[in-house]
Coordinates of C-alpha atoms and ligand atoms in Angstrom, one line a residue:
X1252 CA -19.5 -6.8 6.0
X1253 CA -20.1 -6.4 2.4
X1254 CA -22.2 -3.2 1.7
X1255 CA -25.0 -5.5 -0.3
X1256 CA -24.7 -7.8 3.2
X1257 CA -26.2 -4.8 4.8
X1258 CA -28.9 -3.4 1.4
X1259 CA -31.7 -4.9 -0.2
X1260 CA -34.0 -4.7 2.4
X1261 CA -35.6 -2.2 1.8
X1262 CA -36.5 -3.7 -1.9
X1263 CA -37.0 -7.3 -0.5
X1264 CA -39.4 -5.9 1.9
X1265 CA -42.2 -5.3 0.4
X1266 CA -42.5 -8.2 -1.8
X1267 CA -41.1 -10.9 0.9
X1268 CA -44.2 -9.2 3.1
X1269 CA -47.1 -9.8 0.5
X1270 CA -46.1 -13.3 0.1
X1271 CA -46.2 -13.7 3.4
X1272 CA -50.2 -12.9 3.6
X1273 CA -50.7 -14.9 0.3
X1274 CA -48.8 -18.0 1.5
X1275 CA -49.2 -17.8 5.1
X1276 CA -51.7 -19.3 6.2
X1277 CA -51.9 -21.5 3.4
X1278 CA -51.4 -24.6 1.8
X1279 CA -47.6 -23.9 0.5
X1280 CA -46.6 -23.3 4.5
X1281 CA -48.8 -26.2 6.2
X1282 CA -46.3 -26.7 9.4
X1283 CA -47.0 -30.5 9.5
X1284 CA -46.2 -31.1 5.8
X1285 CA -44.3 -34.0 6.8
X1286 CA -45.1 -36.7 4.4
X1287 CA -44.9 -37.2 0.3
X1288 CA -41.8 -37.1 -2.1
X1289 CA -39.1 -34.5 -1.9
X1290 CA -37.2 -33.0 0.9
X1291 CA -38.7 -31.0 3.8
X1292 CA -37.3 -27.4 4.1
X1293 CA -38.0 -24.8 6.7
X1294 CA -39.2 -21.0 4.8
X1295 CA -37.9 -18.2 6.4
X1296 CA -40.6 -15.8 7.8
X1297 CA -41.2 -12.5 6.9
X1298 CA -37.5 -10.3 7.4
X1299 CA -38.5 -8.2 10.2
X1300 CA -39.2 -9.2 13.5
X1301 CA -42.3 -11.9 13.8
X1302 CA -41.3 -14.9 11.8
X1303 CA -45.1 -16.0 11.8
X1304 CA -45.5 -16.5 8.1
X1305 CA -42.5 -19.6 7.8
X1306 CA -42.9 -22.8 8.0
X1307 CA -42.2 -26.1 6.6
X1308 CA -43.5 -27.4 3.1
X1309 CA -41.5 -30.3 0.9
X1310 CA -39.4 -29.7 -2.3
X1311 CA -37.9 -31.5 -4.5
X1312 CA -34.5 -32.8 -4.3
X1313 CA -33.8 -31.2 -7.3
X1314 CA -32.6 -28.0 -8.8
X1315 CA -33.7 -25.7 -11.2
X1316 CA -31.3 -24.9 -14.0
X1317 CA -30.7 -25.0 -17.5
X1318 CA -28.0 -28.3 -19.0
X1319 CA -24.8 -27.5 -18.6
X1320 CA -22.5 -26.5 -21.4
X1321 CA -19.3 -27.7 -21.1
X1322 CA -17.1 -25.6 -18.5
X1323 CA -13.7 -24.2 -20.4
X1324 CA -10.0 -26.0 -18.9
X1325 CA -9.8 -22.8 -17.1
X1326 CA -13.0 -23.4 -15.0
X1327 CA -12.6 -27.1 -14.5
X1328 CA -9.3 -26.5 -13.0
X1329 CA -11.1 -24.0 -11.0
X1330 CA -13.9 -25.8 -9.9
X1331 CA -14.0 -27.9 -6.7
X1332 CA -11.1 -26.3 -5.3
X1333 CA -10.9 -26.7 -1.5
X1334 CA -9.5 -24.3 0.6
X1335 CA -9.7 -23.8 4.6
X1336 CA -10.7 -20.5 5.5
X1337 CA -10.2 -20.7 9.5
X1338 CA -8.1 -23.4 10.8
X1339 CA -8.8 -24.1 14.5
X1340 CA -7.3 -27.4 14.4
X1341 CA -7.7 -30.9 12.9
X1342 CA -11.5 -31.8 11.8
X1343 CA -11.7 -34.9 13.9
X1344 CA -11.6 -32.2 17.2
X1345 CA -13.4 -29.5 15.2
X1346 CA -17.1 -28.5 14.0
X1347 CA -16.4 -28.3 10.3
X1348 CA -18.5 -26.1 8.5
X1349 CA -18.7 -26.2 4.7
X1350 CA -19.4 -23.3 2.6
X1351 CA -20.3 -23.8 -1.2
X1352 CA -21.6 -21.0 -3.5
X1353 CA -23.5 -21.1 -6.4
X1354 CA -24.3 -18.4 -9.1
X1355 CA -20.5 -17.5 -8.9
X1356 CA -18.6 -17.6 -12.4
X1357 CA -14.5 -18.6 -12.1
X1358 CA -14.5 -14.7 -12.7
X1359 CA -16.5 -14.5 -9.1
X1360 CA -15.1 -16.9 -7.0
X1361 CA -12.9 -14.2 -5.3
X1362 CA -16.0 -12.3 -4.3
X1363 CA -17.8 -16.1 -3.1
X1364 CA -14.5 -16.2 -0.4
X1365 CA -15.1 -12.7 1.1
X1366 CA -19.1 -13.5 1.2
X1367 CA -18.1 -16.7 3.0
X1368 CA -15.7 -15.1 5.3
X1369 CA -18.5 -12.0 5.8
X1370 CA -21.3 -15.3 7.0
X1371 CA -18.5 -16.6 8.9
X1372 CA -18.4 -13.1 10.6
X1373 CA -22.0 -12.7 11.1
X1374 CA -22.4 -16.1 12.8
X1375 CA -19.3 -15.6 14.8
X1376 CA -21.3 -12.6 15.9
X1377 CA -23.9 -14.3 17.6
X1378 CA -23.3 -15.7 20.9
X1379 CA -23.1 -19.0 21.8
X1380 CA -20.7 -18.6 18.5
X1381 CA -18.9 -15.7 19.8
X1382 CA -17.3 -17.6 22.9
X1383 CA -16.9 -20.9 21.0
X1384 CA -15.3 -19.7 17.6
X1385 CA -12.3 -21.4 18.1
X1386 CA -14.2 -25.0 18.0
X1387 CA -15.0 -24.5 14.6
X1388 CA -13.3 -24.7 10.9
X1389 CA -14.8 -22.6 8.1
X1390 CA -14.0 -24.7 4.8
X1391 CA -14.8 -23.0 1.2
X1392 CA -15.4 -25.5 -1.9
X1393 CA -15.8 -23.4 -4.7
X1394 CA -18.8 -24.3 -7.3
X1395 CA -18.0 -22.5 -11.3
X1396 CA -21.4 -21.4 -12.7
X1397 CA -21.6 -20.5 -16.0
X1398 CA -24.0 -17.7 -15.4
X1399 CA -23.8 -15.1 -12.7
X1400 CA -26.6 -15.2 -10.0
X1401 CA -29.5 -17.5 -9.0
X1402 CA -32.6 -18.9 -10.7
X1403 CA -35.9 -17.1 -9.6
X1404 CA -34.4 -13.9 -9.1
X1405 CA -35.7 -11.0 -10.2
X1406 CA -38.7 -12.7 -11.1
X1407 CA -40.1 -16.5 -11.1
X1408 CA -39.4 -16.9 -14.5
X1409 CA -35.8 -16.3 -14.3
X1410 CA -33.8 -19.2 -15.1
X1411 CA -29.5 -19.2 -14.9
X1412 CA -27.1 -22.1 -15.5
X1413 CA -25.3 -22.3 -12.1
X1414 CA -23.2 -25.2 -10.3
X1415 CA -26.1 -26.4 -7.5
X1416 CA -29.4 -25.3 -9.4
X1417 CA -30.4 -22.5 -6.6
X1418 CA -33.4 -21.1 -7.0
X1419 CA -36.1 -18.5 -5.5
X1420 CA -39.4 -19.4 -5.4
X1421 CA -39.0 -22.3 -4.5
X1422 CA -42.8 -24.0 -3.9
X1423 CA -44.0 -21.0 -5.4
X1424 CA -42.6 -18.9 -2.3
X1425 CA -40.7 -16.3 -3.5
X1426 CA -38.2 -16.0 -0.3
X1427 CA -38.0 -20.0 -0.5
X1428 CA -34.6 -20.6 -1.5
X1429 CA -33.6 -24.0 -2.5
X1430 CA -30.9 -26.0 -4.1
X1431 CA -30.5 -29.7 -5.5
X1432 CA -28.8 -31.4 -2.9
X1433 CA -27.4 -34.0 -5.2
X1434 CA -25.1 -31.5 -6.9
X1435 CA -24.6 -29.8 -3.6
X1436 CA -23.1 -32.9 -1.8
X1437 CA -21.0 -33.5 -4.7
X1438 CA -18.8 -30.4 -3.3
X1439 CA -18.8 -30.5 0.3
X1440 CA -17.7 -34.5 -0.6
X1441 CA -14.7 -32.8 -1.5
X1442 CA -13.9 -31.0 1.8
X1443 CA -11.9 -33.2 4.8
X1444 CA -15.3 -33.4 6.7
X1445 CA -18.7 -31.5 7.1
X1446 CA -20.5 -31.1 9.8
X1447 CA -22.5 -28.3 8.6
X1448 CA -23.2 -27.1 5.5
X1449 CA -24.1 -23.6 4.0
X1450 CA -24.8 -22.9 0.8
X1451 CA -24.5 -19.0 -0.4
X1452 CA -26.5 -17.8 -3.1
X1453 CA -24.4 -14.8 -5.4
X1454 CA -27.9 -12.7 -5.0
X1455 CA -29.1 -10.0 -2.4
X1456 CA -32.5 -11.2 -3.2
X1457 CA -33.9 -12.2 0.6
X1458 CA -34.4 -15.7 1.3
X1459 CA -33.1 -18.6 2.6
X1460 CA -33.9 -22.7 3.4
X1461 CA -33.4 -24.8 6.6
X1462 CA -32.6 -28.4 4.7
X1463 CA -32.5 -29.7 8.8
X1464 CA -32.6 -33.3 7.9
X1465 CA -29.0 -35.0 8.7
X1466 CA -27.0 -36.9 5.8
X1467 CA -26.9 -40.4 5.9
X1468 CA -23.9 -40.6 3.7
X1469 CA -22.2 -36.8 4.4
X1470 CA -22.5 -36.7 8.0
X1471 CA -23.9 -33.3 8.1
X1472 CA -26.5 -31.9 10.4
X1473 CA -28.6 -30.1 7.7
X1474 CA -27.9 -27.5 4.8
X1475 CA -28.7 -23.9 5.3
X1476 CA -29.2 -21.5 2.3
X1477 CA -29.0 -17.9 2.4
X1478 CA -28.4 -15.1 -0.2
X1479 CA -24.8 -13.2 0.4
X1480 CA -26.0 -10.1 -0.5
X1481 CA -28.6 -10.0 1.9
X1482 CA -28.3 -9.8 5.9
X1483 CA -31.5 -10.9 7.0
X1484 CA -30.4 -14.1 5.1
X1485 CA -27.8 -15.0 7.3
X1486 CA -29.7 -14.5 10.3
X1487 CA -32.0 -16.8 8.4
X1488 CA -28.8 -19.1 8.3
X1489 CA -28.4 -18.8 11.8
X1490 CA -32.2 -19.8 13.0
X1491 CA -31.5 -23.1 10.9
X1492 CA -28.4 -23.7 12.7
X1493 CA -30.6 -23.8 16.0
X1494 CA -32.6 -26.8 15.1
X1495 CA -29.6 -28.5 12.8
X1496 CA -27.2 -28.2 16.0
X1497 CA -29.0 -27.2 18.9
X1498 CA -32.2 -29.6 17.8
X1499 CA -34.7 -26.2 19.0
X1500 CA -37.9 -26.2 18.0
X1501 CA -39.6 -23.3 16.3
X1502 CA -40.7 -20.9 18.9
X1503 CA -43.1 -18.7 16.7
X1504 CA -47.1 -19.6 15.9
X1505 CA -49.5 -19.1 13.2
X1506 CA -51.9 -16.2 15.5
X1507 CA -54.8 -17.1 11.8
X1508 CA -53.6 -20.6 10.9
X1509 CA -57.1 -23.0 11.2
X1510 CA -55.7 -26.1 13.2
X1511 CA -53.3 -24.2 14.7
X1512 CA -55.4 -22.5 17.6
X1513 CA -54.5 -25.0 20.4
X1514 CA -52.2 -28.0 21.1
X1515 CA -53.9 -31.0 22.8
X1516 CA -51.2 -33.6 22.2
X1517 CA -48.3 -35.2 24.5
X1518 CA -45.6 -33.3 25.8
X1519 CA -43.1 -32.7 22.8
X1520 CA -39.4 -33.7 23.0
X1521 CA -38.0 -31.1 22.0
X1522 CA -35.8 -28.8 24.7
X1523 CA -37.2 -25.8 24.2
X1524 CA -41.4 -25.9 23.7
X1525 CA -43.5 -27.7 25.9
X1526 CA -47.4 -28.3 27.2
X1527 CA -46.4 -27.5 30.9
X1528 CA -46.8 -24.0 32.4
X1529 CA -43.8 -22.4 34.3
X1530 CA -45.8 -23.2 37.7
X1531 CA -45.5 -27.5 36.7
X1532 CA -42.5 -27.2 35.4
X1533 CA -40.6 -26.1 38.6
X1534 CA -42.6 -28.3 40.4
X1535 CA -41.8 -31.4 37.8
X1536 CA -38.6 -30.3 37.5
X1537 CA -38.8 -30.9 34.1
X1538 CA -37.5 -28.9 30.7
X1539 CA -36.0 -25.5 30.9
X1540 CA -36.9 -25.5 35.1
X1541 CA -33.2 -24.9 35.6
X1542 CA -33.5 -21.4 33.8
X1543 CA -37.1 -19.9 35.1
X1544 CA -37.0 -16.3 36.6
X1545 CA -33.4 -15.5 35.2
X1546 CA -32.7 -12.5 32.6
X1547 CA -32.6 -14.0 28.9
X1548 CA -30.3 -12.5 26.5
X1549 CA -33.2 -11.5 23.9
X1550 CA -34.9 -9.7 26.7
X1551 CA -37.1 -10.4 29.4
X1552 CA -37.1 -13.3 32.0
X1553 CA -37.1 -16.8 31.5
X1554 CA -40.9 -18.3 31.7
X1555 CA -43.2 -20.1 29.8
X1556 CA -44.7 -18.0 27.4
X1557 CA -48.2 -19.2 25.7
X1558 CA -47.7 -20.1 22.1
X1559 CA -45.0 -21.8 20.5
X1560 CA -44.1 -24.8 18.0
X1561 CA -46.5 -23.1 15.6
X1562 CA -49.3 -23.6 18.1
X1563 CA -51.0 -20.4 19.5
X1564 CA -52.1 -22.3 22.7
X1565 CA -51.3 -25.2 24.4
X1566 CA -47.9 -25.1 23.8
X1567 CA -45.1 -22.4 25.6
X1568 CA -41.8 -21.1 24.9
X1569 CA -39.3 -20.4 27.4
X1570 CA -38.9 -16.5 26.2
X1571 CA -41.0 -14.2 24.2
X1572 CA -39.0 -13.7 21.3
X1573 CA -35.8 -15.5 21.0
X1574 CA -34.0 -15.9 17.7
X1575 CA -36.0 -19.5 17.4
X1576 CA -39.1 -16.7 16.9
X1577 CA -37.6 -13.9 15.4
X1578 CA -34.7 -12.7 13.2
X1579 CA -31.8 -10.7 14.7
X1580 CA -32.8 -11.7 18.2
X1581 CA -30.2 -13.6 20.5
X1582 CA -30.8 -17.2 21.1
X1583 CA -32.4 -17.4 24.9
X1584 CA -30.8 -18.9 27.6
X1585 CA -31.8 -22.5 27.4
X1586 CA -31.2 -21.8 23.2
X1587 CA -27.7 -21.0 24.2
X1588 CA -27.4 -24.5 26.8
X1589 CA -28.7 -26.8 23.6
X1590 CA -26.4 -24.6 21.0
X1591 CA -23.2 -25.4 23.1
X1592 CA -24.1 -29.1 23.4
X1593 CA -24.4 -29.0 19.8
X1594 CA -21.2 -27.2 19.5
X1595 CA -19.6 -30.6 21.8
X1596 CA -21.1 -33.1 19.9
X1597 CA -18.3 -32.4 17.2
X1598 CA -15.8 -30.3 19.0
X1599 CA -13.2 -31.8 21.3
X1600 CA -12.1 -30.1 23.7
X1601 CA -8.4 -31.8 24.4
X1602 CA -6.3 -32.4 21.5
X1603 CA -2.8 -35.0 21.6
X1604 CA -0.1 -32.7 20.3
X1605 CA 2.4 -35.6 21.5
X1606 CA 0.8 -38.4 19.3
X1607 CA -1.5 -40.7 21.3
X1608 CA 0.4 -43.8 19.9
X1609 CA 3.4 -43.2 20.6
X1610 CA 5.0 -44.9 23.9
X1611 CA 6.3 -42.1 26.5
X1612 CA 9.5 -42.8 27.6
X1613 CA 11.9 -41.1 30.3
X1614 CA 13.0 -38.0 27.8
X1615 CA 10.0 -37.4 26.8
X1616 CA 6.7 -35.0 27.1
X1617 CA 3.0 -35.3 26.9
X1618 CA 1.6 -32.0 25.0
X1619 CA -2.2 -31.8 24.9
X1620 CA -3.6 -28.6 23.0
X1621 CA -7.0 -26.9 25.0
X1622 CA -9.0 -24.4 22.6
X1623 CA -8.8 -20.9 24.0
X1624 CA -12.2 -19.3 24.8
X1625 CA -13.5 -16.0 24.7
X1626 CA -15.0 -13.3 26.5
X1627 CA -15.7 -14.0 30.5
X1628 CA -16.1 -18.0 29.4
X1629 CA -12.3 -18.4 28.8
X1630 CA -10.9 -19.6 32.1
X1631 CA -13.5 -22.4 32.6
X1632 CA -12.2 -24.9 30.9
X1633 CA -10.2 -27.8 33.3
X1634 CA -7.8 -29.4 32.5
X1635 CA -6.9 -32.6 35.1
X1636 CA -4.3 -35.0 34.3
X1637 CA -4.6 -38.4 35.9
X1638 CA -1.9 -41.4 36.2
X1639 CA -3.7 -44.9 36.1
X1640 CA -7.2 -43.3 37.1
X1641 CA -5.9 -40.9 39.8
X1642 CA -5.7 -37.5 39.7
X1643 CA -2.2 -35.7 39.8
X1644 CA -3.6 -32.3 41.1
X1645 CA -0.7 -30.2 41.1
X1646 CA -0.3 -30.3 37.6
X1647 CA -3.9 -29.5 37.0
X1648 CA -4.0 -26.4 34.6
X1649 CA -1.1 -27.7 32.7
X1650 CA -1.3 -28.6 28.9
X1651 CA 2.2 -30.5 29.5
X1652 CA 3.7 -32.9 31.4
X1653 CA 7.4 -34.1 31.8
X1654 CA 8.0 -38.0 32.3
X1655 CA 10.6 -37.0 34.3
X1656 CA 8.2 -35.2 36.2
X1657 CA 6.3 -38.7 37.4
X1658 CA 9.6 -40.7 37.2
X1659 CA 8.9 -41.5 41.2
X1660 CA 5.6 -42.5 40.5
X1661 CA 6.7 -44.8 37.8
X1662 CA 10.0 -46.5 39.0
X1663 CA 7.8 -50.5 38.9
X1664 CA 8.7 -50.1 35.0
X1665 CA 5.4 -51.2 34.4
X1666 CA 3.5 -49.4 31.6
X1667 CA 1.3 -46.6 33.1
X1668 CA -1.1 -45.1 32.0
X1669 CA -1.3 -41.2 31.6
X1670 CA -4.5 -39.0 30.8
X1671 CA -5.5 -35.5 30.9
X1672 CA -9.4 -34.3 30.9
X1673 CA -10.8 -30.9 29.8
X1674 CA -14.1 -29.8 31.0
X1675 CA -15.7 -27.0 30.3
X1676 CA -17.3 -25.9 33.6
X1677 CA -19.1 -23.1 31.9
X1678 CA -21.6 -21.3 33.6
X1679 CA -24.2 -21.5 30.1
X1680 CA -24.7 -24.8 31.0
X1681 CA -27.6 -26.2 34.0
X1682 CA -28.6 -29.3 32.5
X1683 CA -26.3 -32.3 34.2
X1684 CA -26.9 -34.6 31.7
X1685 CA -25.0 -32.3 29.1
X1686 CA -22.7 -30.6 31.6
X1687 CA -20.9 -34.2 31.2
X1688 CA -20.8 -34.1 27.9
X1689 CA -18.7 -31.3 27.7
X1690 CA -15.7 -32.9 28.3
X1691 CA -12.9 -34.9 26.5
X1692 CA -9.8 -36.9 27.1
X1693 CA -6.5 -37.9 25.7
X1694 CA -4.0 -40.2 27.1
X1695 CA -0.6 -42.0 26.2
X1696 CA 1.2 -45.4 27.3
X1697 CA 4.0 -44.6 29.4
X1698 CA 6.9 -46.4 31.1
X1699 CA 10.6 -45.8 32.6
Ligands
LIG472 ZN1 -37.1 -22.6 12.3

């Protein structure tokens, strides 16, 4: 961790704090802005503990900078480079996550690649992360600015020239940190694929911005924005990743917010929040039923908790105070179930390493590639290999196969053909429906 990753607080505190009580409850950080021009962002709430105090408001699409002077040979050269800064694998089978920074000038850009690797770190820190690391790919595009820094920081009247037009009080927010997405997408276009995209602000200034609506033309789940000098920004980053990929709701409230005091309507589709009391749940076997009564990673047991989805009443969450409520807090159990489905829903889990195409003959072998886990998670992925639909269950734990292995099984000359499954049998997982998601196959064309 950089040492300004771990500073700043104590600065940022105070200020970030006051604009809490002036802009929450208010007008700027109405949860059900949902409606007029711009973008919708999520603010991050206050940086310690209770993130009562975000919410949702709209922004514009734009940035805030000044018109770019020309950048020198030297910094055009520089500018858009792409570089892959962990390689787990090809990005069809990966999560791709995209890291662009902005404030950085050509002079900086070494400093933007440690503060990506360092919010690499931190995310990789958090569990469902930890165990699945090696699903994703951490990509860097690097942005030249022509001035160091962000717009809006100190003050709201500071204004730099930088690549995506970052700026701090945002909405008139001061921890609101947002970006114009045009210029942002015109970088990660440049990276192989993006499934996820975080844009670093060269600041220590706290703040942050949960951009969770997916691109129709990227791909991407959402943008998150944090400062890389701060570390309660990247926890910030890592809230926004539980509604980009694990599509949680918010678990915190507004305890003063008029129109907030109860929830009367349906029940909501999302996972994690919902009208019914632990009592109808079990007995509707409905929601997070599967995880009531056990220990939760962010303390406590799994219930239904009064107040959630920025409703005081009427509405419960499955823990008290789960990262989907509060910064530096663990995602709860069923966070952690929707997380890893997320995690699936780009991540395969076999990969060909003998090309799919390609048809197997006698000399040859199938080669299939199996991520490698960590922690107490690593042994339950599967792996089955099946000839024509049936299982071959002595060779089920291998990632390759001889054809000479099957040659008595093959000896018709027909064309066969062979498959192997992984599942990941992990014990995270309760929900049926997304248990058989996690699972993928690969097979080839064989004959004698
Ligand atoms: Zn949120």
């Amino acid at each position: 961790m950089r040492s300004a990753w771990r500073r700043g607080m104590a600065t940022a505190g105070a200020a970030a704090v006051l604009t809490a009580v002036l802009t929450a409850p208010g007008a700027a950080a109405d949860p059900a802005v949902s409606t007029g021009p711009g973008v919708e962002v999520e603010i991050p709430g206050p940086e310690r503990g209770d993130a009562a105090g975000s919410g949702h408001t709209r922004v514009p699409r734009d940035g805030r900078d000044r018109p770019s002077p020309r950048l020198s040979a030297a910094e055009q050269s520089a500018d858009g480079a792409v570089t892959k800064l962990l390689d787990n694998g090809s990005t069809g089978d990966r999560l791709d996550i995209v890291v662009v920074g902005d404030g950085y000038t050509a002079g900086e850009l070494d400093r933007f690649h440690i503060d990506a690797k360092e919010m690499w770190a931190e995310l990789a820190g958090v569990e469902p992360y930890t165990t699945y690391q090696s699903l994703f790919n951490v990509w860097t595009v690097d942005a030249v600015s022509n001035q160091t820094g962000v717009s809006g920081d100190p003050g709201p009247d500071a204004v730099r020239d930088t690549a995506l037009g970052s700026y701090f009080w945002c909405d008139d927010i001061e921890r609101l940190l947002c970006v114009d997405q045009a210029k942002v997408d015109g970088y990660v276009a440049k990276a192989p694929e993006a499934d996820l995209v975080v844009v670093l602000a060269n600041s220590a200034k706290y703040g942050g911005a949960g951009y969770n609506e997916p691109s129709e033309t990227l791909g991407y789940e959402g943008i998150s924005t944090a400062s890389a000098g701060n570390e309660k920004s990247g926890q910030v980053a890592i809230h926004e990743t539980g509604h980009s990929l694990g599509k949680l709701a918010d678990e915190y409230f507004y305890p003063d917010y008029p129109g907030y005091e109860q929830y009367t309507g349906p029940e909501p589709g999302d996972s994690n929040i919902s009208v019914l009391t632990a009592g109808d749940m079990a007995a509707q076997r409905a929601k997070w039923h599967r995880w009531l009564g056990e220990a939760s990673p962010d303390g406590g047991v799994v219930g239904a908790y009064e107040g959630g989805g920025y409703y005081v009443t009427g509405l419960h969450r499955p823990t008290d105070n789960s990262l989907m409520r509060s910064l530096d807090k663990p995602f709860n159990l069923p966070g952690v179930e929707a997380m890893i489905a997320g995690f699936h829903r780009h991540a395969r889990l076999a990969t060909a390493v003998t090309p799919t195409e390609r048809l197997l003959r006698l000399r040859d072998t199938a080669r299939v590639s199996v991520p490698r886990l960590t922690g107490s998670e690593r042994h339950r992925l599967k792996v089955r290999w099946y000839l024509d639909g049936r299982e071959l269950k002595p060779l089920a734990g291998h990632t390759r196969v001889r054809v000479t292995d099957l040659v008595l099984l093959l000896l018709d000359r027909r064309t066969h053909k062979l498959s192997v499954t992984v599942e990941n049998r992990t014990a995270a997982v309760r929900d049926p429906e997304i248990a058989k998601a996690l699972k993928s196959t690969v097979g080839w064309n064989v004959r004698l």
